PDB file of C-alpha atoms in Angstrom:
ATOM      1  CA  UNK A 805     105.525 166.876 -50.393  1.00  0.00           C
ATOM      2  CA  UNK A 806     109.361 166.744 -50.290  1.00  0.00           C
ATOM      3  CA  UNK A 807     111.220 167.845 -53.372  1.00  0.00           C
ATOM      4  CA  UNK A 808     112.898 165.143 -55.460  1.00  0.00           C
ATOM      5  CA  UNK A 809     114.885 167.521 -57.671  1.00  0.00           C
ATOM      6  CA  UNK A 810     118.562 166.774 -58.130  1.00  0.00           C
ATOM      7  CA  UNK A 811     119.500 169.834 -56.061  1.00  0.00           C
ATOM      8  CA  UNK A 812     117.414 168.834 -53.016  1.00  0.00           C
ATOM      9  CA  UNK A 813     119.531 167.869 -50.037  1.00  0.00           C
ATOM     10  CA  UNK A 814     119.718 164.129 -49.433  1.00  0.00           C
ATOM     11  CA  UNK A 815     119.213 162.472 -46.128  1.00  0.00           C
ATOM     12  CA  UNK A 816     122.474 160.753 -45.240  1.00  0.00           C
ATOM     13  CA  UNK A 817     122.308 156.970 -45.081  1.00  0.00           C
ATOM     14  CA  UNK A 818     123.428 155.837 -41.629  1.00  0.00           C
ATOM     15  CA  UNK A 819     126.567 153.719 -41.510  1.00  0.00           C
ATOM     16  CA  UNK A 820     125.794 150.202 -40.563  1.00  0.00           C
ATOM     17  CA  UNK A 821     128.411 147.958 -39.080  1.00  0.00           C
ATOM     18  CA  UNK A 822     128.440 144.589 -40.858  1.00  0.00           C
ATOM     19  CA  UNK A 823     129.864 142.978 -37.743  1.00  0.00           C
ATOM     20  CA  UNK A 824     126.925 144.190 -35.665  1.00  0.00           C
ATOM     21  CA  UNK A 825     124.498 142.824 -38.316  1.00  0.00           C
ATOM     22  CA  UNK A 826     126.453 139.505 -38.213  1.00  0.00           C
ATOM     23  CA  UNK A 827     126.031 139.281 -34.384  1.00  0.00           C
ATOM     24  CA  UNK A 828     122.312 140.037 -34.680  1.00  0.00           C
ATOM     25  CA  UNK A 829     121.938 137.259 -37.273  1.00  0.00           C
ATOM     26  CA  UNK A 830     123.816 134.788 -35.026  1.00  0.00           C
ATOM     27  CA  UNK A 831     121.679 135.729 -32.064  1.00  0.00           C
ATOM     28  CA  UNK A 832     118.526 135.445 -34.115  1.00  0.00           C
ATOM     29  CA  UNK A 833     119.649 131.966 -35.356  1.00  0.00           C
ATOM     30  CA  UNK A 834     120.222 130.872 -31.758  1.00  0.00           C
ATOM     31  CA  UNK A 835     116.807 132.138 -30.603  1.00  0.00           C
ATOM     32  CA  UNK A 836     114.994 130.426 -33.533  1.00  0.00           C
ATOM     33  CA  UNK A 837     116.977 127.176 -33.083  1.00  0.00           C
ATOM     34  CA  UNK A 838     116.253 127.139 -29.367  1.00  0.00           C
ATOM     35  CA  UNK A 839     112.545 127.692 -29.894  1.00  0.00           C
ATOM     36  CA  UNK A 840     112.296 125.066 -32.619  1.00  0.00           C
ATOM     37  CA  UNK A 841     114.539 122.637 -30.608  1.00  0.00           C
ATOM     38  CA  UNK A 842     112.077 122.819 -27.708  1.00  0.00           C
ATOM     39  CA  UNK A 843     109.180 122.008 -30.019  1.00  0.00           C
ATOM     40  CA  UNK A 844     111.085 119.142 -31.592  1.00  0.00           C
ATOM     41  CA  UNK A 845     112.087 117.808 -28.177  1.00  0.00           C
ATOM     42  CA  UNK A 846     108.356 117.489 -27.314  1.00  0.00           C
ATOM     43  CA  UNK A 847     108.136 115.157 -30.315  1.00  0.00           C
ATOM     44  CA  UNK A 848     111.176 113.204 -29.083  1.00  0.00           C
ATOM     45  CA  UNK A 849     113.557 114.598 -31.676  1.00  0.00           C
ATOM     46  CA  UNK A 850     116.849 116.471 -31.397  1.00  0.00           C
ATOM     47  CA  UNK A 851     117.902 119.044 -34.072  1.00  0.00           C
ATOM     48  CA  UNK A 852     120.440 116.570 -35.586  1.00  0.00           C
ATOM     49  CA  UNK A 853     117.858 113.787 -35.731  1.00  0.00           C
ATOM     50  CA  UNK A 854     115.334 116.111 -37.359  1.00  0.00           C
ATOM     51  CA  UNK A 855     117.928 117.355 -39.842  1.00  0.00           C
ATOM     52  CA  UNK A 856     118.667 113.767 -40.824  1.00  0.00           C
ATOM     53  CA  UNK A 857     114.952 112.867 -41.227  1.00  0.00           C
ATOM     54  CA  UNK A 858     113.999 116.002 -43.091  1.00  0.00           C
ATOM     55  CA  UNK A 859     116.965 115.557 -45.451  1.00  0.00           C
ATOM     56  CA  UNK A 860     115.653 112.038 -46.329  1.00  0.00           C
ATOM     57  CA  UNK A 861     112.171 113.503 -46.990  1.00  0.00           C
ATOM     58  CA  UNK A 862     113.855 115.512 -49.750  1.00  0.00           C
ATOM     59  CA  UNK A 863     115.650 112.555 -51.275  1.00  0.00           C
ATOM     60  CA  UNK A 864     115.815 108.978 -50.142  1.00  0.00           C
ATOM     61  CA  UNK A 865     118.306 106.431 -51.267  1.00  0.00           C
ATOM     62  CA  UNK A 866     121.330 108.606 -50.229  1.00  0.00           C
ATOM     63  CA  UNK A 867     124.481 106.933 -49.114  1.00  0.00           C
ATOM     64  CA  UNK A 868     125.868 107.834 -45.669  1.00  0.00           C
ATOM     65  CA  UNK A 869     128.537 109.888 -47.332  1.00  0.00           C
ATOM     66  CA  UNK A 870     125.938 111.864 -49.419  1.00  0.00           C
ATOM     67  CA  UNK A 871     123.826 112.396 -46.320  1.00  0.00           C
ATOM     68  CA  UNK A 872     126.844 113.675 -44.430  1.00  0.00           C
ATOM     69  CA  UNK A 873     127.617 116.158 -47.214  1.00  0.00           C
ATOM     70  CA  UNK A 874     124.071 117.472 -47.283  1.00  0.00           C
ATOM     71  CA  UNK A 875     124.179 117.920 -43.499  1.00  0.00           C
ATOM     72  CA  UNK A 876     127.630 119.607 -43.653  1.00  0.00           C
ATOM     73  CA  UNK A 877     129.125 117.068 -41.203  1.00  0.00           C
ATOM     74  CA  UNK A 878     131.619 114.239 -41.533  1.00  0.00           C
ATOM     75  CA  UNK A 879     130.584 110.690 -42.329  1.00  0.00           C
ATOM     76  CA  UNK A 880     131.840 109.773 -38.831  1.00  0.00           C
ATOM     77  CA  UNK A 881     129.606 112.348 -37.200  1.00  0.00           C
ATOM     78  CA  UNK A 882     126.485 110.967 -38.919  1.00  0.00           C
ATOM     79  CA  UNK A 883     127.399 107.301 -38.305  1.00  0.00           C
ATOM     80  CA  UNK A 884     126.433 107.044 -34.616  1.00  0.00           C
ATOM     81  CA  UNK A 885     123.310 109.163 -35.123  1.00  0.00           C
ATOM     82  CA  UNK A 886     122.251 106.960 -38.010  1.00  0.00           C
ATOM     83  CA  UNK A 887     122.874 103.769 -36.001  1.00  0.00           C
ATOM     84  CA  UNK A 888     120.533 105.069 -33.237  1.00  0.00           C
ATOM     85  CA  UNK A 889     117.884 106.079 -35.809  1.00  0.00           C
ATOM     86  CA  UNK A 890     118.041 102.649 -37.463  1.00  0.00           C
ATOM     87  CA  UNK A 891     117.704 101.056 -34.045  1.00  0.00           C
ATOM     88  CA  UNK A 892     114.655 103.275 -33.290  1.00  0.00           C
ATOM     89  CA  UNK A 893     113.053 102.117 -36.601  1.00  0.00           C
ATOM     90  CA  UNK A 894     113.079 105.632 -38.083  1.00  0.00           C
ATOM     91  CA  UNK A 895     115.557 104.900 -40.921  1.00  0.00           C
ATOM     92  CA  UNK A 896     116.529 101.739 -42.755  1.00  0.00           C
ATOM     93  CA  UNK A 897     119.648 100.806 -44.638  1.00  0.00           C
ATOM     94  CA  UNK A 898     119.282  98.939 -47.912  1.00  0.00           C
ATOM     95  CA  UNK A 899     122.101  97.395 -49.830  1.00  0.00           C
ATOM     96  CA  UNK A 900     123.180  99.130 -52.982  1.00  0.00           C
ATOM     97  CA  UNK A 901     123.531  96.540 -55.766  1.00  0.00           C
ATOM     98  CA  UNK A 902     127.148  96.241 -56.828  1.00  0.00           C
ATOM     99  CA  UNK A 903     128.501  98.157 -53.844  1.00  0.00           C
ATOM    100  CA  UNK A 904     129.157  95.987 -50.800  1.00  0.00           C
ATOM    101  CA  UNK A 905     130.583  98.885 -48.777  1.00  0.00           C
ATOM    102  CA  UNK A 906     127.687 101.276 -48.948  1.00  0.00           C
ATOM    103  CA  UNK A 907     123.989 101.323 -48.115  1.00  0.00           C
ATOM    104  CA  UNK A 908     121.133 103.467 -49.356  1.00  0.00           C
ATOM    105  CA  UNK A 909     119.153 105.204 -46.592  1.00  0.00           C
ATOM    106  CA  UNK A 910     115.330 105.266 -46.510  1.00  0.00           C
ATOM    107  CA  UNK A 911     112.815 106.525 -44.043  1.00  0.00           C
ATOM    108  CA  UNK A 912     110.507 103.964 -42.394  1.00  0.00           C
ATOM    109  CA  UNK A 913     106.783 104.754 -42.061  1.00  0.00           C
ATOM    110  CA  UNK A 914     107.486 105.814 -38.434  1.00  0.00           C
ATOM    111  CA  UNK A 915     110.452 107.974 -39.513  1.00  0.00           C
ATOM    112  CA  UNK A 916     108.416 109.692 -42.255  1.00  0.00           C
ATOM    113  CA  UNK A 917     105.495 110.453 -39.934  1.00  0.00           C
ATOM    114  CA  UNK A 918     107.938 111.949 -37.329  1.00  0.00           C
ATOM    115  CA  UNK A 919     109.704 113.932 -40.043  1.00  0.00           C
ATOM    116  CA  UNK A 920     106.401 115.357 -41.184  1.00  0.00           C
ATOM    117  CA  UNK A 921     105.512 116.338 -37.617  1.00  0.00           C
ATOM    118  CA  UNK A 922     108.889 118.093 -37.318  1.00  0.00           C
ATOM    119  CA  UNK A 923     108.385 119.874 -40.618  1.00  0.00           C
ATOM    120  CA  UNK A 924     104.953 121.073 -39.433  1.00  0.00           C
ATOM    121  CA  UNK A 925     106.612 122.476 -36.305  1.00  0.00           C
ATOM    122  CA  UNK A 926     109.085 124.406 -38.374  1.00  0.00           C
ATOM    123  CA  UNK A 927     106.469 125.570 -40.863  1.00  0.00           C
ATOM    124  CA  UNK A 928     104.359 126.952 -37.976  1.00  0.00           C
ATOM    125  CA  UNK A 929     107.355 128.759 -36.434  1.00  0.00           C
ATOM    126  CA  UNK A 930     108.443 130.236 -39.742  1.00  0.00           C
ATOM    127  CA  UNK A 931     104.907 131.355 -40.579  1.00  0.00           C
ATOM    128  CA  UNK A 932     104.436 133.028 -37.248  1.00  0.00           C
ATOM    129  CA  UNK A 933     107.771 134.857 -37.405  1.00  0.00           C
ATOM    130  CA  UNK A 934     109.306 135.337 -40.811  1.00  0.00           C
ATOM    131  CA  UNK A 935     106.013 134.835 -42.534  1.00  0.00           C
ATOM    132  CA  UNK A 936     104.536 137.696 -40.517  1.00  0.00           C
ATOM    133  CA  UNK A 937     106.840 140.215 -42.185  1.00  0.00           C
ATOM    134  CA  UNK A 938     105.370 142.444 -44.901  1.00  0.00           C
ATOM    135  CA  UNK A 939     105.789 140.775 -48.318  1.00  0.00           C
ATOM    136  CA  UNK A 940     108.101 143.492 -49.628  1.00  0.00           C
ATOM    137  CA  UNK A 941     110.387 143.071 -46.615  1.00  0.00           C
ATOM    138  CA  UNK A 942     110.413 139.353 -47.142  1.00  0.00           C
ATOM    139  CA  UNK A 943     111.353 139.850 -50.800  1.00  0.00           C
ATOM    140  CA  UNK A 944     114.106 142.243 -49.783  1.00  0.00           C
ATOM    141  CA  UNK A 945     115.381 139.773 -47.231  1.00  0.00           C
ATOM    142  CA  UNK A 946     115.408 136.952 -49.795  1.00  0.00           C
ATOM    143  CA  UNK A 947     117.352 139.063 -52.272  1.00  0.00           C
ATOM    144  CA  UNK A 948     119.861 140.044 -49.598  1.00  0.00           C
ATOM    145  CA  UNK A 949     120.310 136.463 -48.318  1.00  0.00           C
ATOM    146  CA  UNK A 950     120.811 135.132 -51.863  1.00  0.00           C
ATOM    147  CA  UNK A 951     123.444 137.855 -52.602  1.00  0.00           C
ATOM    148  CA  UNK A 952     125.157 137.062 -49.326  1.00  0.00           C
ATOM    149  CA  UNK A 953     125.084 133.297 -50.037  1.00  0.00           C
ATOM    150  CA  UNK A 954     126.922 133.928 -53.324  1.00  0.00           C
ATOM    151  CA  UNK A 955     129.623 135.916 -51.558  1.00  0.00           C
ATOM    152  CA  UNK A 956     129.871 133.228 -48.879  1.00  0.00           C
ATOM    153  CA  UNK A 957     130.245 130.516 -51.510  1.00  0.00           C
ATOM    154  CA  UNK A 958     133.022 132.453 -53.246  1.00  0.00           C
ATOM    155  CA  UNK A 959     134.793 133.046 -49.941  1.00  0.00           C
ATOM    156  CA  UNK A 960     134.467 129.326 -49.069  1.00  0.00           C
ATOM    157  CA  UNK A 961     135.993 128.347 -52.409  1.00  0.00           C
ATOM    158  CA  UNK A 962     138.855 130.912 -52.031  1.00  0.00           C
ATOM    159  CA  UNK A 963     139.610 129.718 -48.510  1.00  0.00           C
ATOM    160  CA  UNK A 964     139.625 126.019 -49.477  1.00  0.00           C
ATOM    161  CA  UNK A 965     141.809 126.711 -52.488  1.00  0.00           C
ATOM    162  CA  UNK A 966     144.276 128.711 -50.369  1.00  0.00           C
ATOM    163  CA  UNK A 967     144.430 125.995 -47.739  1.00  0.00           C
ATOM    164  CA  UNK A 968     145.078 123.276 -50.391  1.00  0.00           C
ATOM    165  CA  UNK A 969     148.211 125.122 -51.598  1.00  0.00           C
TER     166      UNK A 969
END
């Protein structure tokens, strides 16, 4: 059994390049997105369409502006997509009382069913990949991602504040 006394030599921690880790995460994201996109395509959905539907499963009644903010896109970017999804009877617009310029967005029965199919595809992919990691690794990953998210939020706020000056 190795000694754990304070005088025992320590194994040096290898230096890890954050940029290399970043590239690995980007590539992993692309691989996962490509795989899920292929599964969603078989359902007749693109990633943007699925994002819109799944967001409305979390909260219906959003305005187009609120939906765009949740999707991290501009209102203009979501406009054409939303028009096509209304036309396909996946989403419906309902008037907001007292606001003649905005509509609340709701899933139709067809849209909800399709969203649930897409969520099942994602759930299966996540379970077979990320869910297959040992629980302690998953807990470590969650801790790391949450810490990184806090740093990313702070960097975003600093950047936006600097650009507003």
